[in-house]
PDB file of C-alpha atoms in Angstrom:
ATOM      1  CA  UNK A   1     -10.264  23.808 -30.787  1.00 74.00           C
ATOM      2  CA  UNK A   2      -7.325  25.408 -31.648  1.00 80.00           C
ATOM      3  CA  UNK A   3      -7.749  24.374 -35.461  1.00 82.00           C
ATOM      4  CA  UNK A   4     -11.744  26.131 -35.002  1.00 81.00           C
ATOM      5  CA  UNK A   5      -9.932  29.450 -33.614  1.00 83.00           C
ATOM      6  CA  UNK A   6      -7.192  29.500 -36.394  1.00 83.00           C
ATOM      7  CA  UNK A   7     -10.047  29.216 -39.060  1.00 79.00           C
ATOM      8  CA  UNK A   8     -12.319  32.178 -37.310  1.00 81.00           C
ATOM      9  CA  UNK A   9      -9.352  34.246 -36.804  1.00 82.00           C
ATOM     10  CA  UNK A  10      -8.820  33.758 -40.781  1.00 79.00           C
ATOM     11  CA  UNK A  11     -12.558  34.699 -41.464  1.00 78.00           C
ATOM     12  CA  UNK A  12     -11.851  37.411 -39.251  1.00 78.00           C
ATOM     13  CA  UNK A  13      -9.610  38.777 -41.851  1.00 76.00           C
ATOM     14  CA  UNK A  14     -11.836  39.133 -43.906  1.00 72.00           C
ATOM     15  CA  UNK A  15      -9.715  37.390 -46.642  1.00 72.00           C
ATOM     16  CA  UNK A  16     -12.357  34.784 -47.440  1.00 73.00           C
ATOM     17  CA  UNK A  17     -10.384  32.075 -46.173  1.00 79.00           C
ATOM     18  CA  UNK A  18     -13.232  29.510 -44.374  1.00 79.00           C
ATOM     19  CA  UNK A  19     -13.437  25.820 -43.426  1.00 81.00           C
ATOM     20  CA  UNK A  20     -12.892  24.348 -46.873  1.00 80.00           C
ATOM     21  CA  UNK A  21     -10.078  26.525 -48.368  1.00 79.00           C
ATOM     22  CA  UNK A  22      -8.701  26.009 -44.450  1.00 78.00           C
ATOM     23  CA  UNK A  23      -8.229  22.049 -44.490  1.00 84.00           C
ATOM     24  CA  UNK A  24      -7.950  21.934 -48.585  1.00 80.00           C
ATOM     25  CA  UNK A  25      -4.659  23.728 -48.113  1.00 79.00           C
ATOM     26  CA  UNK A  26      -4.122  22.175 -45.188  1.00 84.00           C
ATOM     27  CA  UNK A  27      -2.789  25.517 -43.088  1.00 83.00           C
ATOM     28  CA  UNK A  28      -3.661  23.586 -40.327  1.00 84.00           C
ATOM     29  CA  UNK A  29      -0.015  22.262 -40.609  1.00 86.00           C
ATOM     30  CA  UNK A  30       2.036  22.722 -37.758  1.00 84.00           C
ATOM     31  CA  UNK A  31       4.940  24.028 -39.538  1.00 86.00           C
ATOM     32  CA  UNK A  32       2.445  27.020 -41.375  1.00 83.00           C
ATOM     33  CA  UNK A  33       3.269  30.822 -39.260  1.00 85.00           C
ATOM     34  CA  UNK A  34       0.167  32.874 -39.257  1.00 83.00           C
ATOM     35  CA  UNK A  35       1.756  35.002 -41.840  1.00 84.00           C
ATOM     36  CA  UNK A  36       1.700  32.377 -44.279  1.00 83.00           C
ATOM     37  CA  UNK A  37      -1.850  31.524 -43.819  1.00 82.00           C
ATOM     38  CA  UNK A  38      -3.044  35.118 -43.700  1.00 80.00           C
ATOM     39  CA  UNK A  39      -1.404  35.489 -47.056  1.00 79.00           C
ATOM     40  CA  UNK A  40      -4.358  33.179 -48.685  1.00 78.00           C
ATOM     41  CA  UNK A  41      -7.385  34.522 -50.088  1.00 78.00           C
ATOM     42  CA  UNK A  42     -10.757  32.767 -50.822  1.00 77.00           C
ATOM     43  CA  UNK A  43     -12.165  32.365 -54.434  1.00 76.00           C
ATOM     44  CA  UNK A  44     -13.597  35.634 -54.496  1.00 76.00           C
ATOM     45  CA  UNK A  45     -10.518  37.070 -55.109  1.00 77.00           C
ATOM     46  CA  UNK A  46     -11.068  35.485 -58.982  1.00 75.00           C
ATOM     47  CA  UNK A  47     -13.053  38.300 -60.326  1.00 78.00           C
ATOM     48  CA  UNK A  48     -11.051  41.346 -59.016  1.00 77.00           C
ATOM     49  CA  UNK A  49      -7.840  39.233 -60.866  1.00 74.00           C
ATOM     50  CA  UNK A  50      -9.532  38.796 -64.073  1.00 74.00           C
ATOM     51  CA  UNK A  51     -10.432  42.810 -64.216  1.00 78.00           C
ATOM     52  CA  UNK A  52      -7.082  43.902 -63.923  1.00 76.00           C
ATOM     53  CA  UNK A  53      -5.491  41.314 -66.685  1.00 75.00           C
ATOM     54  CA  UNK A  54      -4.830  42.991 -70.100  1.00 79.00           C
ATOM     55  CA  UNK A  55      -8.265  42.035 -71.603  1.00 81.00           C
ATOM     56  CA  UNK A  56      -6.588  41.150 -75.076  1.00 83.00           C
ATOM     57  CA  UNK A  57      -4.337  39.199 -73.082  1.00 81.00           C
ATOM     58  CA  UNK A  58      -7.235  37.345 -71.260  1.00 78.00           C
ATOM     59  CA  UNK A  59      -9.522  36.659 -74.598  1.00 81.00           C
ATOM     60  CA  UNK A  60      -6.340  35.164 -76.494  1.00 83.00           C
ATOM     61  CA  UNK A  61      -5.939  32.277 -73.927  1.00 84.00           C
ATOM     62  CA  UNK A  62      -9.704  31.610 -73.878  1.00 86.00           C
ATOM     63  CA  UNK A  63      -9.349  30.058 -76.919  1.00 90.00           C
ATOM     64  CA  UNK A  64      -6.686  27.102 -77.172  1.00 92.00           C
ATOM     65  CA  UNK A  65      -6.493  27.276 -80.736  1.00 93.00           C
ATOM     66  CA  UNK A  66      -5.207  30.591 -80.831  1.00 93.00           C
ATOM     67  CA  UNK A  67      -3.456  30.029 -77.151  1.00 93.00           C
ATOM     68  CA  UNK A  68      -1.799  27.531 -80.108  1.00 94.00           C
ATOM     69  CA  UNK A  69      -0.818  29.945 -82.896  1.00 94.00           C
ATOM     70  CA  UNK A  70       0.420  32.182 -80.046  1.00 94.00           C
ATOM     71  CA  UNK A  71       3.327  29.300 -78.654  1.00 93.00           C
ATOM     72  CA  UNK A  72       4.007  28.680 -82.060  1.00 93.00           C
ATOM     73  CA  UNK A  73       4.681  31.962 -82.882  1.00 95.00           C
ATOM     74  CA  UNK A  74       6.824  33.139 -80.175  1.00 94.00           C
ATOM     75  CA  UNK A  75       8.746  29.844 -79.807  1.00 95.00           C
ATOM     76  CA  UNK A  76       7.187  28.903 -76.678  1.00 92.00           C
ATOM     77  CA  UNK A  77       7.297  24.906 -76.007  1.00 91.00           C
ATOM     78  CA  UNK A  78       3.456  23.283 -76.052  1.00 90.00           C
ATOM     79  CA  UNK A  79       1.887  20.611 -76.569  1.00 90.00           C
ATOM     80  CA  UNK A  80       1.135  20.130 -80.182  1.00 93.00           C
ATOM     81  CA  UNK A  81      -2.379  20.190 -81.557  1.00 96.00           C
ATOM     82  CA  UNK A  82      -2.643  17.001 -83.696  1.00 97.00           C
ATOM     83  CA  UNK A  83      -6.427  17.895 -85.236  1.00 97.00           C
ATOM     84  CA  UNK A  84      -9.277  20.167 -84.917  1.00 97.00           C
ATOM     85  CA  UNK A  85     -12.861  19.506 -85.594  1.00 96.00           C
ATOM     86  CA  UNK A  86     -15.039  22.848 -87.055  1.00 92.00           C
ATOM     87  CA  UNK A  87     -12.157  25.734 -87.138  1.00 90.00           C
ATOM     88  CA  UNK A  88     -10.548  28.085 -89.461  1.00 88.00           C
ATOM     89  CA  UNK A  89      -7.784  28.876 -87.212  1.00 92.00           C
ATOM     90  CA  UNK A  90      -4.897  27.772 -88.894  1.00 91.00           C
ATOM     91  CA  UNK A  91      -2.236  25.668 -86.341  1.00 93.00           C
ATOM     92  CA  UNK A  92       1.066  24.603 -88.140  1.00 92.00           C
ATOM     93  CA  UNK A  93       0.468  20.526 -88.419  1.00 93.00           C
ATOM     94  CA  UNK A  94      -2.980  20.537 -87.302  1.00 96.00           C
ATOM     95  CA  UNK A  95      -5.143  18.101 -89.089  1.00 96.00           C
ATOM     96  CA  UNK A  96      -8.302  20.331 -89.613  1.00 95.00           C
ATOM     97  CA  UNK A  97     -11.757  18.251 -89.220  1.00 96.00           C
ATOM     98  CA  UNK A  98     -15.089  19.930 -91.007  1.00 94.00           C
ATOM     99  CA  UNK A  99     -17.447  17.043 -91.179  1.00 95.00           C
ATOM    100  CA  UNK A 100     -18.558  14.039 -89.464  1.00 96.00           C
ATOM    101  CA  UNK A 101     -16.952  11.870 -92.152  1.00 97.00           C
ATOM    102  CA  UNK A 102     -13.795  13.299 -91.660  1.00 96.00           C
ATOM    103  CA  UNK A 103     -13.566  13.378 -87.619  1.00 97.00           C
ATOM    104  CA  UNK A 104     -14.577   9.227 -88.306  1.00 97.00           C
ATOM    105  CA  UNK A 105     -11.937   8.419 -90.811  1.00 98.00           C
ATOM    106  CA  UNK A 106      -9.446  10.237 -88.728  1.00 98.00           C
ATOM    107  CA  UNK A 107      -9.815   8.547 -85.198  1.00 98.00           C
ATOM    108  CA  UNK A 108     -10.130   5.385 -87.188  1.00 97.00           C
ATOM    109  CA  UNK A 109      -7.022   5.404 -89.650  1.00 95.00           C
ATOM    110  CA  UNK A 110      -5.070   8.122 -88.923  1.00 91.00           C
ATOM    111  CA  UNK A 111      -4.927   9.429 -85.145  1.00 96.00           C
ATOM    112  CA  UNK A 112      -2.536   8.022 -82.683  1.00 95.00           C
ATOM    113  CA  UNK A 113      -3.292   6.132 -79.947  1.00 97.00           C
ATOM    114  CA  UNK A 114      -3.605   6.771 -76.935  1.00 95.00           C
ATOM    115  CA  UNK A 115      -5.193  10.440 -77.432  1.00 95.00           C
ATOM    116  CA  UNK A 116      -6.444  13.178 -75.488  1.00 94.00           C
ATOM    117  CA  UNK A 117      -9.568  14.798 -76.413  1.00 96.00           C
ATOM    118  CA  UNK A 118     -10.769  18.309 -74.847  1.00 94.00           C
ATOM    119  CA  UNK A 119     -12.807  21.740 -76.087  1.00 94.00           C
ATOM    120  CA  UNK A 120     -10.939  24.228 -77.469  1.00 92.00           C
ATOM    121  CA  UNK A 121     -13.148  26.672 -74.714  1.00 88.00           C
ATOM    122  CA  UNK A 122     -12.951  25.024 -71.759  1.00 80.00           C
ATOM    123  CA  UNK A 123     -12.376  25.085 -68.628  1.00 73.00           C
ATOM    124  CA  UNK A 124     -11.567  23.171 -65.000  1.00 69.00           C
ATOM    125  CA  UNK A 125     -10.917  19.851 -67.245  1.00 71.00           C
ATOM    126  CA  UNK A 126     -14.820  20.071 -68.205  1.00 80.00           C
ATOM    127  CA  UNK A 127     -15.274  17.521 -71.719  1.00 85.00           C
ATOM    128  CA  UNK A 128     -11.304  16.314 -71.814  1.00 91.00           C
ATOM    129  CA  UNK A 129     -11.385  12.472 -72.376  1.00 93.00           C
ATOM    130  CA  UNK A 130      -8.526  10.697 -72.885  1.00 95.00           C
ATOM    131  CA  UNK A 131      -9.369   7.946 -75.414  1.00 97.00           C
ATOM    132  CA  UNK A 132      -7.146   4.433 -75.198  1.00 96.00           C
ATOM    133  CA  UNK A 133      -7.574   3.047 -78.243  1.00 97.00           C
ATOM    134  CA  UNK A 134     -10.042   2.374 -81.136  1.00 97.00           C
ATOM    135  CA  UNK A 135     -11.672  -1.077 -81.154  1.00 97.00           C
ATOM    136  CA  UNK A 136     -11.367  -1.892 -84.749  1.00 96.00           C
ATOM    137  CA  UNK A 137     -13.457  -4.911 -84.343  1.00 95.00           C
ATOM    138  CA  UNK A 138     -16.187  -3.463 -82.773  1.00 96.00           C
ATOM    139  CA  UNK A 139     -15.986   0.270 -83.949  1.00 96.00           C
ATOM    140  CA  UNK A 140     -15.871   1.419 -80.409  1.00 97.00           C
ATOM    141  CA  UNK A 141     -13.482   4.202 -78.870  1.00 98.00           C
ATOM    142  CA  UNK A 142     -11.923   2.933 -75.630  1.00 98.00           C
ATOM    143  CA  UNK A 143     -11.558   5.562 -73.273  1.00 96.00           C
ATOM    144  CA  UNK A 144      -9.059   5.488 -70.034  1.00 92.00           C
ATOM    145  CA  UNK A 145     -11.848   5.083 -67.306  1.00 91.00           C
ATOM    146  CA  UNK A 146     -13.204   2.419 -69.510  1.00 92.00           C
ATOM    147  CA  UNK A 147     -15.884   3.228 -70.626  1.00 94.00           C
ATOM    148  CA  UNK A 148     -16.703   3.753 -74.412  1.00 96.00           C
ATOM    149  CA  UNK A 149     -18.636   4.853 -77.328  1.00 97.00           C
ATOM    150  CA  UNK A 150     -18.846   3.723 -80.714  1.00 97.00           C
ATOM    151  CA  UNK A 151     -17.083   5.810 -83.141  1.00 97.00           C
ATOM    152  CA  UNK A 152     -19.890   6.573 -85.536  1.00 97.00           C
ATOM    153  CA  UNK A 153     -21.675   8.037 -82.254  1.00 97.00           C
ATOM    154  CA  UNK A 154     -18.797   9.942 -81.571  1.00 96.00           C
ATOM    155  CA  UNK A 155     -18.205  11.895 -85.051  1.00 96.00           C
ATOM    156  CA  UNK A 156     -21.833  12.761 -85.406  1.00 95.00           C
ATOM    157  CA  UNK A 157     -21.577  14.153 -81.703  1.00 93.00           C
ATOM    158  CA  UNK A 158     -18.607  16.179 -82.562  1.00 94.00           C
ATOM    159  CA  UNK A 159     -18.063  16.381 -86.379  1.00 92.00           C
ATOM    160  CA  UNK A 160     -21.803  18.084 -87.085  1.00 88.00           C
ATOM    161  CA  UNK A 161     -22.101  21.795 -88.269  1.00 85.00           C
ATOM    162  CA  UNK A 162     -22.407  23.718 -85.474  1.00 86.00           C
ATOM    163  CA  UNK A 163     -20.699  21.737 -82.702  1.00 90.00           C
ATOM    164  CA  UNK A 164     -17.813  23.128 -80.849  1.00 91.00           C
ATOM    165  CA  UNK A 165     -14.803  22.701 -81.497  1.00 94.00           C
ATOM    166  CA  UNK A 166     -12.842  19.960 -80.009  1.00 95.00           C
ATOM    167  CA  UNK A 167      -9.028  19.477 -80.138  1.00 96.00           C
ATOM    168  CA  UNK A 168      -6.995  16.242 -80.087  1.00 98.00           C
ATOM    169  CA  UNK A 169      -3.344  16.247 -78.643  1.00 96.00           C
ATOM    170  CA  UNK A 170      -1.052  12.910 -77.951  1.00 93.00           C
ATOM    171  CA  UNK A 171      -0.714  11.528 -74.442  1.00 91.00           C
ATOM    172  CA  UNK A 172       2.403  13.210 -72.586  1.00 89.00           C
ATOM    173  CA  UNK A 173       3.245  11.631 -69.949  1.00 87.00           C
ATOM    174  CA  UNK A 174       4.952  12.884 -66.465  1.00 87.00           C
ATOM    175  CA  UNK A 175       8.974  13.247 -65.660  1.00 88.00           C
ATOM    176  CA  UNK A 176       9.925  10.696 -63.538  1.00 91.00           C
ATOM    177  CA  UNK A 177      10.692  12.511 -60.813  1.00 90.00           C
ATOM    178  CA  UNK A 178       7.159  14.436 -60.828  1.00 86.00           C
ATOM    179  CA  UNK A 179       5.408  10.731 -61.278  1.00 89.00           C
ATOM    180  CA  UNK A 180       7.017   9.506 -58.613  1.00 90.00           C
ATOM    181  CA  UNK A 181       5.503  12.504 -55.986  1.00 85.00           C
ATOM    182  CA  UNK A 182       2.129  12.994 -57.707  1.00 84.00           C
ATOM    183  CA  UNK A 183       1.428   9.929 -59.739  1.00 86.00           C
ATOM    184  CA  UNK A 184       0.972   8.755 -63.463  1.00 82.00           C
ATOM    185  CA  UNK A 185      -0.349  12.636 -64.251  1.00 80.00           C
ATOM    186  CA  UNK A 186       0.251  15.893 -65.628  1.00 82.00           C
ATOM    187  CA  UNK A 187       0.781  18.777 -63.236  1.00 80.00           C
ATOM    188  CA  UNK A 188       1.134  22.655 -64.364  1.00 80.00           C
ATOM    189  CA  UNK A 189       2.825  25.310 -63.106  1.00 81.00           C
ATOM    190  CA  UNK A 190       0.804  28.411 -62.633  1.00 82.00           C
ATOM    191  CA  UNK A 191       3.070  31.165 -62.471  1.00 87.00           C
ATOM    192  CA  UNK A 192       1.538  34.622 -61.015  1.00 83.00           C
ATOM    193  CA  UNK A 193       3.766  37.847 -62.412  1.00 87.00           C
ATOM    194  CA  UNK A 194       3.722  41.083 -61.449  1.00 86.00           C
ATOM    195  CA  UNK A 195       4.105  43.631 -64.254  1.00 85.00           C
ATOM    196  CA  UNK A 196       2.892  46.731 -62.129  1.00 84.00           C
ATOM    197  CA  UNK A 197       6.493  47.649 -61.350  1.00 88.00           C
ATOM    198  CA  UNK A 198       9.549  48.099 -63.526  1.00 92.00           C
ATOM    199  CA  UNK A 199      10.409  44.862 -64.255  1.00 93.00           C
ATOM    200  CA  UNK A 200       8.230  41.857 -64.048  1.00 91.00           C
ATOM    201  CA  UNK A 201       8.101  39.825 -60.801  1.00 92.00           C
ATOM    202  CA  UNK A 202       7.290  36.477 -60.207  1.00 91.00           C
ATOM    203  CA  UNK A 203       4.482  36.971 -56.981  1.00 84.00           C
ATOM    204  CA  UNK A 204       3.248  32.794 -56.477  1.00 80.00           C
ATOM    205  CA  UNK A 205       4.267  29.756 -58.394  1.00 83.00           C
ATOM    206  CA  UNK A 206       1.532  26.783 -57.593  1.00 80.00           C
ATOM    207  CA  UNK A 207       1.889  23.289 -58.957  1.00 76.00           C
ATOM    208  CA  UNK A 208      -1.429  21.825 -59.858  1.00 73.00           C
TER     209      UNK A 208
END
């Protein structure tokens, strides 16, 4: 009951905090004040936070690509792009990948395995695959979950005219000391700033 009258008292805020946001960030924890969880909001907040980005700001890191060039630029550690299928945007040691032929004879003598596979425009981890390895013997790409797909399949899926374009980046794998609290993943930080005042300040940090 008292978990029911915590959650109400949230929707009474009218903060858009409800049942699922309640027990997915688990403020039901005894050791959460009420000004903690009244400083949540619900996913409608999203919107309102995308208006008031810098728009050129928000297009750039639509793209990965260009998210890419951007790092590079400015000396900002990433993950490096190893190949590209169907772009002109030009990423320093970026195999780029225009045809079907070339996506196949890439994945099958020159990419390194294991490999992780997303869209360059994506979003929420929607079309990453992280492939194992290539079965030479059976011209099949392995993928993690294990499931597969033969690799002729695969580069006329992705290597037509026309597709989208899909990045491949190595495999990194997590510090030790992360692994050890959230398993054999990547996590990110997402860092909220505040540049409405005269120096920037850091508002939330969340580890995802």
């Amino acid at each position: 009951m008292a978990q029911l009258a915590d959650v109400l008292r949230l929707r009474a805020a009218g903060k858009g905090v409800g049942v699922d946001l309640y027990y997915g960030l688990r403020l039901f924890e005894p050791n959460r004040t009420w000004q903690q969880k009244s400083e949540y909001v619900g996913l409608w907040i999203k919107d309102r936070l995308y208006r008031v980005q810098d728009p050129d700001t928000l297009q750039l890191f639509k793209d990965k690509l260009r998210a890419a060039v951007f790092f590079h630029e400015h000396d900002i550690p990433s993950p490096p792009i190893l190949a590209a299928t169907h772009t002109e945007i030009h990423v320093p040691g970026m195999v780029a990948l225009h045809s079907p032929e070339a996506l196949r004879a890439w994945l099958a003598e020159g990419a390194p395995y294991p490999l992780f596979s997303k869209p360059s425009a994506s979003y929420g981890g929607f079309g990453n695959v992280l492939i194992e390895t290539y079965d030479r013997a059976g011209g099949r790409l392995v993928f993690r979950d294990g499931g597969s797909i033969s690799l002729d399949d695969f580069a006329a899926r992705h290597g037509a005219p026309g597709k989208s374009t899909l990045i491949f980046q190595e495999v990194l794998r997590p510090h030790p000391d992360m692994e050890a609290l959230i398993g054999p993943r990547l996590a990110t930080a997402r860092v909220m700033v505040l540049n409405d005042r005269p120096e920037p300040e850091i508002y939330r940090v969340g580890l995802r």
